[in-house]
Each structure stands twice: as C-alpha cells, then as structure tokens.
Amino acid sequence: MEKKGLKVLFLSADTGGGHRASAESLAKQFLKYFPGTDYDLVDVWTPTGVYPYRTLVPSYKHLSAHPRRWKALYYISNTRIYEQMTNIHSTLTCKEKIRKHLESYDPDVVISVHPTMTYLPEKIVRQIGEKRGKKIPFFTVVTDFGSGHCTWFQGMVDRMYVASDRIKTLAKRRGAKLSDDDLVMSGLPIRDEFAIHAKNMNGRTTEHGKNYRRDMKASIGLDPEKKMILLMGGGEGVGSLGEIAENLYYELRRKGVDASICVVCGRNEQLREDIKTKNWDKMYEERKERRSKSGSLKKLKNILKRKSPNMKEISSGTRDGDVTVLGLGFVSNMADFMVAADVLVSKAGPGTIAEAASLGLPVMITSFLPGQEAGNVDIVLDGGFGAFQKNPIKIASILSDWLTNDSLIDEMSKKSEAAGNPNAAADIVKDIGKITLEIMNEKS
Ligand code: UDP
C-alpha cells in the first residue's frame, strides 16, 4: 500500500488538557507514519457564537473547579433524553454555521477526540463528502479511561478507539452502532515521549530500568539517591496540593525518608509562590513540637505500629529525612518527570493516569470529577497499581509506607505497566491511515 501524507482534521476543544494532548500525540504519529501529513485542530462550537455551545471552554473551566455543580450537570446531561434534546437544538441552531466552517477544510479524514463533537459533526462531514463525491471517513478516539459521557458513542462513525474494557462495554450499552471489529481496544493516545522512554527504560523494575530512572533524576536536576514524589492537579494546579505537600514533607522527614517532592502547580502561580516562600523547616519543627506536646505522636506511633509491624525500624531512625519541596510551573517534559518519579499523586485525569501506567508508575488518586473521572479511579484500584485517598494526612501516611517498602512499589509498578499502552497513539494512527488510504485508493 502506498504511504503518503494525509489531510487530517481533528475535532476538539480545550476543556481540560487531555483532549488537545491526545490530538497532538496522534498528529505526531501521522507525521511519522504518513510523512507530509497536514493537520488542523478545530473546535466546532466556540465559533458558532450560539449560546450555550460557545461557552463550552469557559464553562468547563468554571465547573471543573466546582465539583458539585459539575456533578449535577454531568448526571442530568448523561441521559438519552438530554442527548436527544441537545441534538435537536444544536442541529437547529448550529448546523449551518458548523457546515460553513468545516467546508473551508478539505480533509481526507476527520477524527473527533471530544465527546461533544460526534453526532452533529459526523452528519455534517458525511454530507460534505457526498456533495464533493467522496467518502470522508470519520473516527472517534475516546480520550476517557474508565468512564465516558454518553455523547461519545453517537454518530455513524467508521471506527471508534477506546482505552479500556469498561469503556468498550459502556459503548455497547449506550448503543454505539459499531461491530466488534470497529470498536477497537487501543489504549489512550499519549505523547510519543512516553513510548520512547518506555522502550528505552525496558521495564521500571529491571536493573536497567532502575539505572535509567536514576540518570533521569540527575538530568532533571534532582538528587538521584532520593525518592521522588510527583504531585499534580491538572493544568490548573487544582486540589489540596499545598496541604498534601506539607503533610508529605512532615511525614517523610519524620520517618527518615530522603525525598524530593515535585509539585506541578500548572497555571496556579499563587501555589508556586507559597511553596517557594514557605519556611518548611520551621513548619516541621513547630508541628513536631505540637505533636509531642499533645501526646498524639505517641498515640499515632502505636496505631501505626499495630497496622504496620515494619514501622518500628522506620520510626526509630536516629535522623530526620532530607526532604525538599519544589514548585514547578506548567511542565512540558512530563514524561521525564514521570520516569524519574517513584510515585504519582494526582487527580483522576485520564491522560495523566494513562501516562503514568505507560511508564509503570504507581498512582495515588486524591480527587476526581464526579461522573466523568469516577471510572478512572476504578481503573487504578482494580488494576492494583495505586490507591484513592482524599485526606492529606492519610495520603502522607500511606505514601510514606509505600516509599519505605521497595517490594510493594515494584509490585505496583508491574501492575501499572500491565494497565498501560505507551504505543496506543501509533497503533491508532496506523489503523486510521490504512483505512483512509484504502478508501482514497478505491475512489481513484
Ligand atoms: N500536563 C502537562 N504539564 C503540566 C500539567 C499537565 O503536560 O504541567 C498534561 C498531563 O501530562 C496530561 C494533561 O496535561 O497529558 C492532563 O490531562 P488529563 O486527561 O489527565 O486531565 P484534564 O486536564 O484533561 O482534566
């Protein structure tokens, strides 16, 4: 089969960082496997100017910071009746505007990586193709991991790519009009750097993998002898990151664990500033003093000793751990940080979890968006590569136990690797490219 560049149109919007990241990872693979590929990324709703569709991006930003409101909207909208009403309303108010917009492109293939851009765009693309006397194949790549909104599964798409058996089952239950062959379990497309590191590392728990990770720690300016905890709250740096970092610092230092805590603050400048200016040493001494005065230290030691017999060895250490906390802005080399990390602490973002799993990184989930991200927590728990905990004190206690138990970390790492697919983007692109070229060759 002749390999050549394709004209690819991605449909997506900046609701969170994951959709764009997936589209970009796919685009990169098109350039690799189909050199000369030309691609665009289009948000179909914002340019319509029609309310409420034009507010998709700012509304998401607002709602993701207000989980209760998000939960209400998610559950109301994740129903057949709401889906049908929205389809009718958006067709009446937006169809012509979207058609005109999409007609200015002349794609060989359209790929939706956004749940709101399946039903109407697919219909429009089909009609544009008919008008031009060609078939323009339309694919959906579901960028959710464990749960997905019903709107993902609409439209007469040519093929749909999903990241887990849970989503595959959900797609069928929600009435996706696809044969088993066209509902493909591919994994979630993530950036190429993850695939490159996964290949070079050759397994996180191997001797080579361990050396590879030490070298990575050094190359990003961290002490290779220290454990590294990567703390994330999405692109906006949301969640109790400051509180978690503080408890973690205290607990690791108290238990004699040498560690670097890297806090990804994203666009949360205030948090970064707080981390930079905080007197961590003073906080530690004051807290230690308070605890010993109240006697709670003794009580806690007894409880922890009962729960974890190894604690005696750890807590009776004669020296404090050497712990540093680093506040980072938006990290562009996330794969490097995930290679270097010993554990990831994050909200349940699908992209972030898929990236961690691609590199065999154990995960502590600290929050999730109701509905949309709830299934991602199950992916981690069922896969045995992490835990879910909201309370910053308990998070710190569990993590310090993990980090003083190498065999437990290794076991979770292997399970994490088993849940990830670093090559998902390449697999999806090769498949889409092959089908598209076949359709184009049929025509010529
Ligand atoms: N991310 C990044 N640098 C940062 C923060 C986040 O590259 O400083 C990336 C992260 O690696 C992931 C994406 O942003 O690829 C977040 O996607 P996810 O699906 O986890 O969550 P969303 O933001 O879409 O809710």
CSV table of C-alpha atoms and ligand atoms in Angstrom, one decimal:
chain,number,residue,atom,x,y,z
A,1,MET,CA,0.0,0.0,0.0
A,2,GLU,CA,1.3,3.4,-1.0
A,3,LYS,CA,2.2,5.6,2.1
A,4,LYS,CA,1.7,9.3,1.7
A,5,GLY,CA,0.7,12.3,3.7
A,6,LEU,CA,-2.9,12.8,4.6
A,7,LYS,CA,-5.0,15.8,5.3
A,8,VAL,CA,-6.3,15.2,8.8
A,9,LEU,CA,-8.9,17.3,10.7
A,10,PHE,CA,-9.1,16.8,14.5
A,11,LEU,CA,-12.2,18.0,16.3
A,12,SER,CA,-11.5,19.0,19.9
A,13,ALA,CA,-11.7,21.8,22.5
A,14,ASP,CA,-9.6,23.0,25.4
A,15,THR,CA,-11.9,21.6,28.1
A,16,GLY,CA,-9.0,20.3,30.3
A,17,GLY,CA,-5.6,19.5,28.8
A,18,GLY,CA,-6.3,15.9,27.8
A,19,HIS,CA,-8.2,16.3,24.5
A,20,ARG,CA,-5.7,18.5,22.9
A,21,ALA,CA,-2.8,16.4,24.2
A,22,SER,CA,-4.4,13.3,22.6
A,23,ALA,CA,-4.9,15.1,19.3
A,24,GLU,CA,-1.3,16.3,19.3
A,25,SER,CA,0.0,12.8,20.1
A,26,LEU,CA,-2.0,11.4,17.2
A,27,ALA,CA,-0.8,14.2,14.9
A,28,LYS,CA,2.8,13.5,15.7
A,29,GLN,CA,2.3,9.8,14.7
A,30,PHE,CA,0.7,10.8,11.4
A,31,LEU,CA,3.8,12.9,10.6
A,32,LYS,CA,5.9,9.8,11.5
A,33,TYR,CA,4.0,7.1,9.7
A,34,PHE,CA,2.5,9.2,6.9
A,35,PRO,CA,5.2,11.9,6.1
A,36,GLY,CA,3.8,15.0,4.5
A,37,THR,CA,0.6,14.9,6.6
A,38,ASP,CA,-1.1,18.2,7.0
A,39,TYR,CA,-3.4,18.6,10.0
A,40,ASP,CA,-5.7,21.1,11.7
A,41,LEU,CA,-7.5,21.1,15.0
A,42,VAL,CA,-11.0,22.6,15.1
A,43,ASP,CA,-13.3,23.5,18.0
A,44,VAL,CA,-16.7,23.4,16.2
A,45,TRP,CA,-18.7,25.0,18.9
A,46,THR,CA,-17.0,28.2,20.0
A,47,PRO,CA,-17.0,29.9,16.6
A,48,THR,CA,-20.8,29.3,16.2
A,49,GLY,CA,-21.4,32.1,18.7
A,50,VAL,CA,-24.5,30.3,19.8
A,51,TYR,CA,-25.3,30.0,23.5
A,52,PRO,CA,-24.7,27.7,25.4
A,53,TYR,CA,-22.4,26.0,22.9
A,54,ARG,CA,-20.0,28.9,22.5
A,55,THR,CA,-19.3,28.8,26.3
A,56,LEU,CA,-18.0,25.2,26.3
A,57,VAL,CA,-14.4,26.0,27.2
A,58,PRO,CA,-15.0,28.7,30.0
A,59,SER,CA,-17.9,26.7,31.4
A,60,TYR,CA,-15.8,23.6,31.8
A,61,LYS,CA,-13.1,25.6,33.5
A,62,HIS,CA,-15.6,27.0,35.9
A,63,LEU,CA,-17.4,23.7,36.6
A,64,SER,CA,-14.3,21.6,37.0
A,65,ALA,CA,-13.4,23.9,39.9
A,66,HIS,CA,-16.9,23.4,41.4
A,67,PRO,CA,-17.4,19.6,41.6
A,68,ARG,CA,-21.0,19.8,43.0
A,69,ARG,CA,-22.2,21.9,40.1
A,70,TRP,CA,-20.3,19.7,37.7
A,71,LYS,CA,-21.8,16.5,39.2
A,72,ALA,CA,-25.4,17.9,38.7
A,73,LEU,CA,-24.8,18.9,35.1
A,74,TYR,CA,-23.0,15.6,34.3
A,75,TYR,CA,-25.7,13.4,35.6
A,76,ILE,CA,-28.5,15.4,34.0
A,77,SER,CA,-26.8,15.6,30.6
A,78,ASN,CA,-25.7,11.9,30.7
A,79,THR,CA,-29.2,10.7,29.7
A,80,ARG,CA,-30.8,9.7,26.5
A,81,ILE,CA,-33.5,12.4,26.7
A,82,TYR,CA,-31.0,15.2,27.2
A,83,GLU,CA,-28.8,13.8,24.4
A,84,GLN,CA,-31.7,13.8,22.0
A,85,MET,CA,-32.9,17.3,23.0
A,86,THR,CA,-29.4,18.7,22.6
A,87,ASN,CA,-29.0,17.0,19.2
A,88,ILE,CA,-32.2,18.6,18.0
A,89,HIS,CA,-31.4,22.0,19.5
A,90,SER,CA,-27.8,22.1,18.2
A,91,THR,CA,-28.9,20.9,14.8
A,92,LEU,CA,-31.4,23.8,14.5
A,93,THR,CA,-29.2,26.5,15.8
A,94,CYS,CA,-25.6,25.5,14.8
A,95,LYS,CA,-25.7,23.1,11.9
A,96,GLU,CA,-25.4,25.6,9.1
A,97,LYS,CA,-22.7,27.6,10.9
A,98,ILE,CA,-20.6,24.4,11.6
A,99,ARG,CA,-21.1,23.2,8.0
A,100,LYS,CA,-19.8,26.5,6.6
A,101,HIS,CA,-16.8,26.4,8.9
A,102,LEU,CA,-16.0,22.7,8.1
A,103,GLU,CA,-16.4,23.3,4.4
A,104,SER,CA,-13.4,25.6,4.4
A,105,TYR,CA,-11.3,22.5,5.1
A,106,ASP,CA,-10.8,19.7,2.6
A,107,PRO,CA,-9.8,16.7,4.9
A,108,ASP,CA,-9.1,13.1,3.8
A,109,VAL,CA,-10.2,12.1,7.3
A,110,VAL,CA,-11.8,13.6,10.4
A,111,ILE,CA,-11.0,12.4,13.9
A,112,SER,CA,-13.1,13.5,16.9
A,113,VAL,CA,-11.3,13.4,20.3
A,114,HIS,CA,-14.1,15.2,22.1
A,115,PRO,CA,-17.4,13.8,23.4
A,116,THR,CA,-19.5,16.8,22.2
A,117,MET,CA,-18.1,16.6,18.7
A,118,THR,CA,-19.5,13.3,17.4
A,119,TYR,CA,-23.2,13.4,16.5
A,120,LEU,CA,-23.6,16.6,14.5
A,121,PRO,CA,-20.1,17.0,13.1
A,122,GLU,CA,-20.3,13.4,11.8
A,123,LYS,CA,-23.5,14.1,10.0
A,124,ILE,CA,-22.1,17.3,8.5
A,125,VAL,CA,-18.9,15.7,7.4
A,126,ARG,CA,-20.8,12.9,5.7
A,127,GLN,CA,-22.9,15.4,3.8
A,128,ILE,CA,-19.9,17.5,2.8
A,129,GLY,CA,-18.3,14.3,1.5
A,130,GLU,CA,-21.4,13.4,-0.5
A,131,LYS,CA,-21.5,16.8,-2.0
A,132,ARG,CA,-17.9,16.5,-3.1
A,133,GLY,CA,-18.4,13.0,-4.4
A,134,LYS,CA,-16.1,11.3,-1.9
A,135,LYS,CA,-16.3,9.5,1.4
A,136,ILE,CA,-14.6,11.3,4.2
A,137,PRO,CA,-14.1,8.7,7.0
A,138,PHE,CA,-14.9,9.8,10.5
A,139,PHE,CA,-13.3,8.3,13.6
A,140,THR,CA,-13.8,8.8,17.3
A,141,VAL,CA,-10.9,8.3,19.7
A,142,VAL,CA,-12.4,8.2,23.2
A,143,THR,CA,-10.0,10.1,25.5
A,144,ASP,CA,-11.6,8.9,28.7
A,145,PHE,CA,-10.2,5.9,30.5
A,146,GLY,CA,-12.7,4.4,32.9
A,147,SER,CA,-16.0,6.2,32.4
A,148,GLY,CA,-17.3,8.2,29.5
A,149,HIS,CA,-20.2,10.5,28.8
A,150,CYS,CA,-23.0,9.0,26.6
A,151,THR,CA,-22.3,11.6,23.8
A,152,TRP,CA,-19.1,9.9,23.0
A,153,PHE,CA,-20.9,7.0,21.5
A,154,GLN,CA,-23.2,8.7,19.0
A,155,GLY,CA,-23.0,9.1,15.2
A,156,MET,CA,-22.4,6.7,12.4
A,157,VAL,CA,-18.6,6.7,12.9
A,158,ASP,CA,-16.4,4.4,10.8
A,159,ARG,CA,-14.4,3.1,13.8
A,160,MET,CA,-14.1,4.0,17.5
A,161,TYR,CA,-11.0,3.6,19.6
A,162,VAL,CA,-11.3,3.0,23.4
A,163,ALA,CA,-8.8,2.7,26.2
A,164,SER,CA,-10.4,0.0,28.5
A,165,ASP,CA,-12.8,-2.9,28.6
A,166,ARG,CA,-15.0,-0.7,30.8
A,167,ILE,CA,-15.4,1.9,28.0
A,168,LYS,CA,-16.0,-0.9,25.4
A,169,THR,CA,-18.8,-2.3,27.5
A,170,LEU,CA,-20.2,1.2,28.1
A,171,ALA,CA,-20.1,2.0,24.4
A,172,LYS,CA,-22.2,-1.1,23.6
A,173,ARG,CA,-24.6,-0.4,26.4
A,174,ARG,CA,-25.0,3.2,25.2
A,175,GLY,CA,-25.9,1.9,21.7
A,176,ALA,CA,-22.8,2.7,19.7
A,177,LYS,CA,-23.6,1.5,16.2
A,178,LEU,CA,-20.5,-0.5,15.7
A,179,SER,CA,-19.4,-4.1,15.0
A,180,ASP,CA,-16.9,-5.7,17.4
A,181,ASP,CA,-14.2,-5.1,14.7
A,182,ASP,CA,-14.9,-1.4,14.6
A,183,LEU,CA,-14.9,-0.9,18.4
A,184,VAL,CA,-11.2,-1.2,19.0
A,185,MET,CA,-9.4,-1.6,22.3
A,186,SER,CA,-6.4,0.6,21.6
A,187,GLY,CA,-5.4,2.3,24.8
A,188,LEU,CA,-5.4,6.0,25.3
A,189,PRO,CA,-3.2,8.0,22.9
A,190,ILE,CA,-0.4,9.8,24.8
A,191,ARG,CA,2.6,11.7,23.7
A,192,ASP,CA,5.5,10.0,21.9
A,193,GLU,CA,8.0,10.8,24.6
A,194,PHE,CA,6.2,8.2,26.8
A,195,ALA,CA,6.6,5.5,24.2
A,196,ILE,CA,10.3,6.4,23.7
A,197,HIS,CA,11.0,6.3,27.4
A,198,ALA,CA,9.0,3.1,27.9
A,199,LYS,CA,11.1,1.4,25.2
A,200,ASN,CA,14.4,2.8,26.5
A,201,MET,CA,13.7,2.1,30.1
A,202,ASN,CA,12.7,-1.5,29.3
A,203,GLY,CA,10.7,-2.1,32.5
A,204,ARG,CA,10.7,0.1,35.6
A,205,THR,CA,11.7,-2.7,37.9
A,206,THR,CA,14.6,-4.1,35.8
A,207,GLU,CA,18.1,-3.3,36.8
A,208,HIS,CA,18.4,-1.3,33.6
A,209,GLY,CA,15.1,0.5,34.3
A,210,LYS,CA,16.3,1.5,37.8
A,211,ASN,CA,19.6,2.9,36.4
A,212,TYR,CA,17.7,4.7,33.7
A,213,ARG,CA,15.5,6.4,36.3
A,214,ARG,CA,18.4,7.4,38.4
A,215,ASP,CA,20.0,9.0,35.4
A,216,MET,CA,16.7,10.8,34.6
A,217,LYS,CA,16.5,12.2,38.2
A,218,ALA,CA,20.0,13.6,37.8
A,219,SER,CA,19.3,15.0,34.3
A,220,ILE,CA,16.3,17.0,35.6
A,221,GLY,CA,18.3,18.4,38.4
A,222,LEU,CA,17.1,16.1,41.2
A,223,ASP,CA,19.2,14.0,43.7
A,224,PRO,CA,19.4,10.5,42.2
A,225,GLU,CA,19.7,9.0,45.7
A,226,LYS,CA,16.4,10.4,46.9
A,227,LYS,CA,12.9,9.1,46.3
A,228,MET,CA,10.7,11.4,44.1
A,229,ILE,CA,7.1,12.1,44.6
A,230,LEU,CA,5.3,13.9,41.7
A,231,LEU,CA,2.3,15.8,42.9
A,232,MET,CA,-0.1,17.0,40.2
A,233,GLY,CA,-3.5,18.8,40.0
A,234,GLY,CA,-4.1,19.0,36.2
A,235,GLY,CA,-3.1,22.0,34.1
A,236,GLU,CA,-4.8,24.4,36.6
A,237,GLY,CA,-3.0,23.0,39.6
A,238,VAL,CA,-6.3,22.3,41.4
A,239,GLY,CA,-6.9,20.3,44.6
A,240,SER,CA,-5.3,20.5,48.0
A,241,LEU,CA,-1.8,20.3,46.6
A,242,GLY,CA,-0.3,22.7,49.2
A,243,GLU,CA,-1.8,20.8,52.1
A,244,ILE,CA,-0.7,17.4,50.7
A,245,ALA,CA,2.8,18.7,50.1
A,246,GLU,CA,3.0,19.9,53.7
A,247,ASN,CA,1.8,16.7,55.2
A,248,LEU,CA,4.1,14.7,53.0
A,249,TYR,CA,7.1,16.8,53.9
A,250,TYR,CA,6.4,16.3,57.6
A,251,GLU,CA,5.7,12.6,57.4
A,252,LEU,CA,8.7,11.7,55.1
A,253,ARG,CA,11.1,13.8,57.2
A,254,ARG,CA,9.8,12.3,60.4
A,255,LYS,CA,10.2,8.8,59.1
A,256,GLY,CA,13.8,9.4,57.8
A,257,VAL,CA,12.9,9.1,54.1
A,258,ASP,CA,15.1,11.2,51.8
A,259,ALA,CA,12.9,12.6,49.2
A,260,SER,CA,12.2,15.3,46.6
A,261,ILE,CA,8.5,16.4,46.3
A,262,CYS,CA,7.9,18.0,42.9
A,263,VAL,CA,4.6,19.9,42.9
A,264,VAL,CA,3.3,20.7,39.4
A,265,CYS,CA,1.4,23.9,40.0
A,266,GLY,CA,0.4,24.4,36.4
A,267,ARG,CA,-1.1,27.8,36.0
A,268,ASN,CA,-1.6,28.2,39.8
A,269,GLU,CA,1.0,30.9,40.4
A,270,GLN,CA,-0.1,31.5,44.0
A,271,LEU,CA,0.6,27.9,45.0
A,272,ARG,CA,4.1,28.1,43.4
A,273,GLU,CA,4.9,31.3,45.2
A,274,ASP,CA,3.6,29.7,48.6
A,275,ILE,CA,5.9,26.7,48.1
A,276,LYS,CA,8.9,28.9,47.3
A,277,THR,CA,8.5,31.2,50.2
A,278,LYS,CA,7.4,28.7,52.9
A,279,ASN,CA,9.8,28.0,55.7
A,280,TRP,CA,9.5,24.2,55.5
A,281,ASP,CA,12.0,23.6,58.3
A,282,LYS,CA,10.1,25.9,60.7
A,283,MET,CA,6.8,24.2,59.8
A,284,TYR,CA,8.3,20.8,60.6
A,285,GLU,CA,9.8,21.8,63.9
A,286,GLU,CA,6.6,23.5,65.1
A,287,ARG,CA,4.5,20.6,64.1
A,288,LYS,CA,6.8,18.1,65.7
A,289,GLU,CA,6.7,20.2,68.9
A,290,ARG,CA,2.9,20.4,68.8
A,291,ARG,CA,2.5,16.7,68.3
A,292,SER,CA,4.9,15.7,71.1
A,293,LYS,CA,3.3,18.1,73.5
A,294,SER,CA,-0.2,16.8,72.8
A,295,GLY,CA,1.0,13.2,73.1
A,296,SER,CA,-0.6,12.5,69.7
A,297,LEU,CA,2.7,11.4,68.4
A,298,LYS,CA,2.9,8.5,70.8
A,299,LYS,CA,-0.7,7.6,70.1
A,300,LEU,CA,-0.2,7.7,66.3
A,301,LYS,CA,3.0,5.6,66.6
A,302,ASN,CA,1.2,2.9,68.5
A,303,ILE,CA,-1.6,2.8,65.9
A,304,LEU,CA,0.8,2.7,63.0
A,305,LYS,CA,2.9,0.1,64.7
A,306,ARG,CA,-0.1,-2.1,65.1
A,307,LYS,CA,-1.1,-1.6,61.4
A,308,SER,CA,2.4,-1.9,60.0
A,309,PRO,CA,4.9,-4.0,62.0
A,310,ASN,CA,7.9,-2.6,60.0
A,311,MET,CA,7.2,0.8,61.4
A,312,LYS,CA,9.5,0.2,64.4
A,313,GLU,CA,12.5,0.2,62.1
A,314,ILE,CA,11.5,3.3,60.3
A,315,SER,CA,10.3,5.5,63.1
A,316,SER,CA,13.1,4.6,65.4
A,317,GLY,CA,15.6,6.0,62.9
A,318,THR,CA,18.0,8.4,64.5
A,319,ARG,CA,17.9,11.1,61.9
A,320,ASP,CA,15.2,13.1,60.0
A,321,GLY,CA,14.8,12.6,56.3
A,322,ASP,CA,16.3,15.0,54.0
A,323,VAL,CA,13.2,16.4,52.1
A,324,THR,CA,13.0,19.2,49.5
A,325,VAL,CA,9.8,20.6,48.0
A,326,LEU,CA,10.0,22.1,44.5
A,327,GLY,CA,7.1,24.1,43.0
A,328,LEU,CA,7.0,23.8,39.2
A,329,GLY,CA,5.0,25.7,36.7
A,330,PHE,CA,3.5,24.1,33.6
A,331,VAL,CA,5.8,21.1,32.9
A,332,SER,CA,6.4,20.5,29.2
A,333,ASN,CA,8.6,17.4,29.8
A,334,MET,CA,6.1,15.5,31.8
A,335,ALA,CA,7.4,12.1,30.5
A,336,ASP,CA,10.9,12.9,32.0
A,337,PHE,CA,9.3,13.7,35.4
A,338,MET,CA,7.2,10.5,35.3
A,339,VAL,CA,10.2,8.4,34.6
A,340,ALA,CA,12.1,10.0,37.5
A,341,ALA,CA,9.1,9.7,39.9
A,342,ASP,CA,8.7,6.9,42.4
A,343,VAL,CA,5.0,7.6,42.8
A,344,LEU,CA,2.5,10.0,41.2
A,345,VAL,CA,-0.1,11.8,43.4
A,346,SER,CA,-2.8,13.3,41.2
A,347,LYS,CA,-6.5,13.9,40.5
A,348,ALA,CA,-8.0,11.2,38.3
A,349,GLY,CA,-7.3,12.8,34.9
A,350,PRO,CA,-7.5,10.1,32.2
A,351,GLY,CA,-4.5,11.3,30.3
A,352,THR,CA,-2.3,11.6,33.4
A,353,ILE,CA,-3.2,8.1,34.6
A,354,ALA,CA,-2.6,6.6,31.1
A,355,GLU,CA,0.8,8.3,31.0
A,356,ALA,CA,1.7,7.0,34.5
A,357,ALA,CA,0.7,3.5,33.5
A,358,SER,CA,2.6,3.6,30.3
A,359,LEU,CA,5.8,4.1,32.4
A,360,GLY,CA,4.8,1.7,35.2
A,361,LEU,CA,4.3,4.4,37.8
A,362,PRO,CA,2.2,3.7,40.9
A,363,VAL,CA,-0.6,6.2,41.5
A,364,MET,CA,-2.3,7.8,44.5
A,365,ILE,CA,-5.5,9.4,43.4
A,366,THR,CA,-6.6,12.3,45.6
A,367,SER,CA,-9.8,13.5,43.8
A,368,PHE,CA,-11.9,13.0,40.8
A,369,LEU,CA,-14.6,14.9,38.8
A,370,PRO,CA,-17.9,13.1,39.7
A,371,GLY,CA,-19.2,11.0,36.8
A,372,GLN,CA,-16.5,11.8,34.2
A,373,GLU,CA,-13.5,10.7,36.2
A,374,ALA,CA,-15.0,8.2,38.7
A,375,GLY,CA,-14.2,5.2,36.4
A,376,ASN,CA,-10.6,6.3,36.3
A,377,VAL,CA,-10.3,5.6,40.0
A,378,ASP,CA,-11.6,2.1,39.4
A,379,ILE,CA,-9.0,1.5,36.7
A,380,VAL,CA,-6.3,2.3,39.2
A,381,LEU,CA,-7.8,0.3,42.1
A,382,ASP,CA,-8.9,-2.7,40.0
A,383,GLY,CA,-5.5,-2.7,38.3
A,384,GLY,CA,-3.8,-2.9,41.7
A,385,PHE,CA,-1.4,0.0,40.9
A,386,GLY,CA,-2.5,2.5,43.5
A,387,ALA,CA,-5.0,3.8,46.0
A,388,PHE,CA,-7.6,6.5,46.4
A,389,GLN,CA,-7.5,8.9,49.4
A,390,LYS,CA,-8.7,12.4,49.9
A,391,ASN,CA,-7.4,13.2,53.3
A,392,PRO,CA,-3.9,14.9,53.1
A,393,ILE,CA,-2.8,13.4,56.4
A,394,LYS,CA,-3.7,9.8,55.4
A,395,ILE,CA,-2.2,10.4,51.9
A,396,ALA,CA,1.1,11.3,53.5
A,397,SER,CA,0.9,8.3,55.9
A,398,ILE,CA,0.2,5.8,53.1
A,399,LEU,CA,2.8,7.2,50.7
A,400,SER,CA,5.5,7.1,53.4
A,401,ASP,CA,4.6,3.4,53.9
A,402,TRP,CA,4.9,2.8,50.2
A,403,LEU,CA,8.2,4.6,49.9
A,404,THR,CA,9.8,2.5,52.6
A,405,ASN,CA,8.6,-0.7,51.0
A,406,ASP,CA,10.5,-1.3,47.8
A,407,SER,CA,9.0,-4.7,47.0
A,408,LEU,CA,5.5,-3.2,47.3
A,409,ILE,CA,6.4,-0.4,44.9
A,410,ASP,CA,7.9,-2.9,42.5
A,411,GLU,CA,4.7,-5.0,42.6
A,412,MET,CA,2.5,-1.9,41.9
A,413,SER,CA,4.9,-0.8,39.1
A,414,LYS,CA,4.5,-4.1,37.3
A,415,LYS,CA,0.7,-3.9,37.6
A,416,SER,CA,0.8,-0.3,36.4
A,417,GLU,CA,2.8,-1.3,33.3
A,418,ALA,CA,0.2,-4.0,32.6
A,419,ALA,CA,-2.5,-1.4,32.5
A,420,GLY,CA,-0.8,1.0,30.2
A,421,ASN,CA,-0.1,1.1,26.5
A,422,PRO,CA,2.7,3.5,25.5
A,423,ASN,CA,2.2,2.8,21.8
A,424,ALA,CA,-1.6,3.5,21.7
A,425,ALA,CA,-1.2,6.6,19.5
A,426,ALA,CA,1.0,4.8,16.9
A,427,ASP,CA,-1.4,1.8,16.8
A,428,ILE,CA,-4.4,4.1,16.3
A,429,VAL,CA,-2.8,6.2,13.6
A,430,LYS,CA,-1.5,3.2,11.6
A,431,ASP,CA,-5.0,1.8,11.6
A,432,ILE,CA,-6.8,5.0,10.7
A,433,GLY,CA,-4.2,5.8,8.0
A,434,LYS,CA,-4.6,2.3,6.4
A,435,ILE,CA,-8.4,2.6,6.3
A,436,THR,CA,-8.3,6.1,4.9
A,437,LEU,CA,-5.8,5.2,2.2
A,438,GLU,CA,-7.9,2.2,1.2
A,439,ILE,CA,-11.0,4.5,0.8
A,440,MET,CA,-9.0,7.0,-1.2
A,441,ASN,CA,-7.5,4.4,-3.4
A,442,GLU,CA,-10.9,2.8,-4.0
A,443,LYS,CA,-12.1,6.1,-5.3
A,444,SER,CA,-9.1,6.8,-7.7
B,1,UDP,N1,0.2,18.2,31.8
B,1,UDP,C1,1.4,18.7,31.4
B,1,UDP,N2,2.1,19.6,32.2
B,1,UDP,C2,1.6,20.1,33.3
B,1,UDP,C3,0.3,19.6,33.8
B,1,UDP,C4,-0.4,18.7,33.0
B,1,UDP,O1,1.9,18.2,30.3
B,1,UDP,O2,2.3,20.9,33.9
B,1,UDP,C5,-0.6,17.3,31.0
B,1,UDP,C6,-0.6,15.9,31.6
B,1,UDP,O3,0.6,15.2,31.4
B,1,UDP,C7,-1.8,15.3,30.8
B,1,UDP,C8,-2.7,16.5,30.6
B,1,UDP,O4,-1.9,17.7,30.8
B,1,UDP,O5,-1.4,14.9,29.5
B,1,UDP,C9,-3.9,16.5,31.5
B,1,UDP,O6,-4.8,15.6,31.0
B,1,UDP,P1,-5.8,14.8,31.9
B,1,UDP,O7,-6.6,13.9,31.0
B,1,UDP,O8,-5.1,14.0,32.9
B,1,UDP,O9,-6.7,15.8,32.7
B,1,UDP,P2,-7.6,17.1,32.1
B,1,UDP,O10,-6.7,18.3,32.3
B,1,UDP,O11,-7.9,16.8,30.7
B,1,UDP,O12,-8.8,17.1,33.0
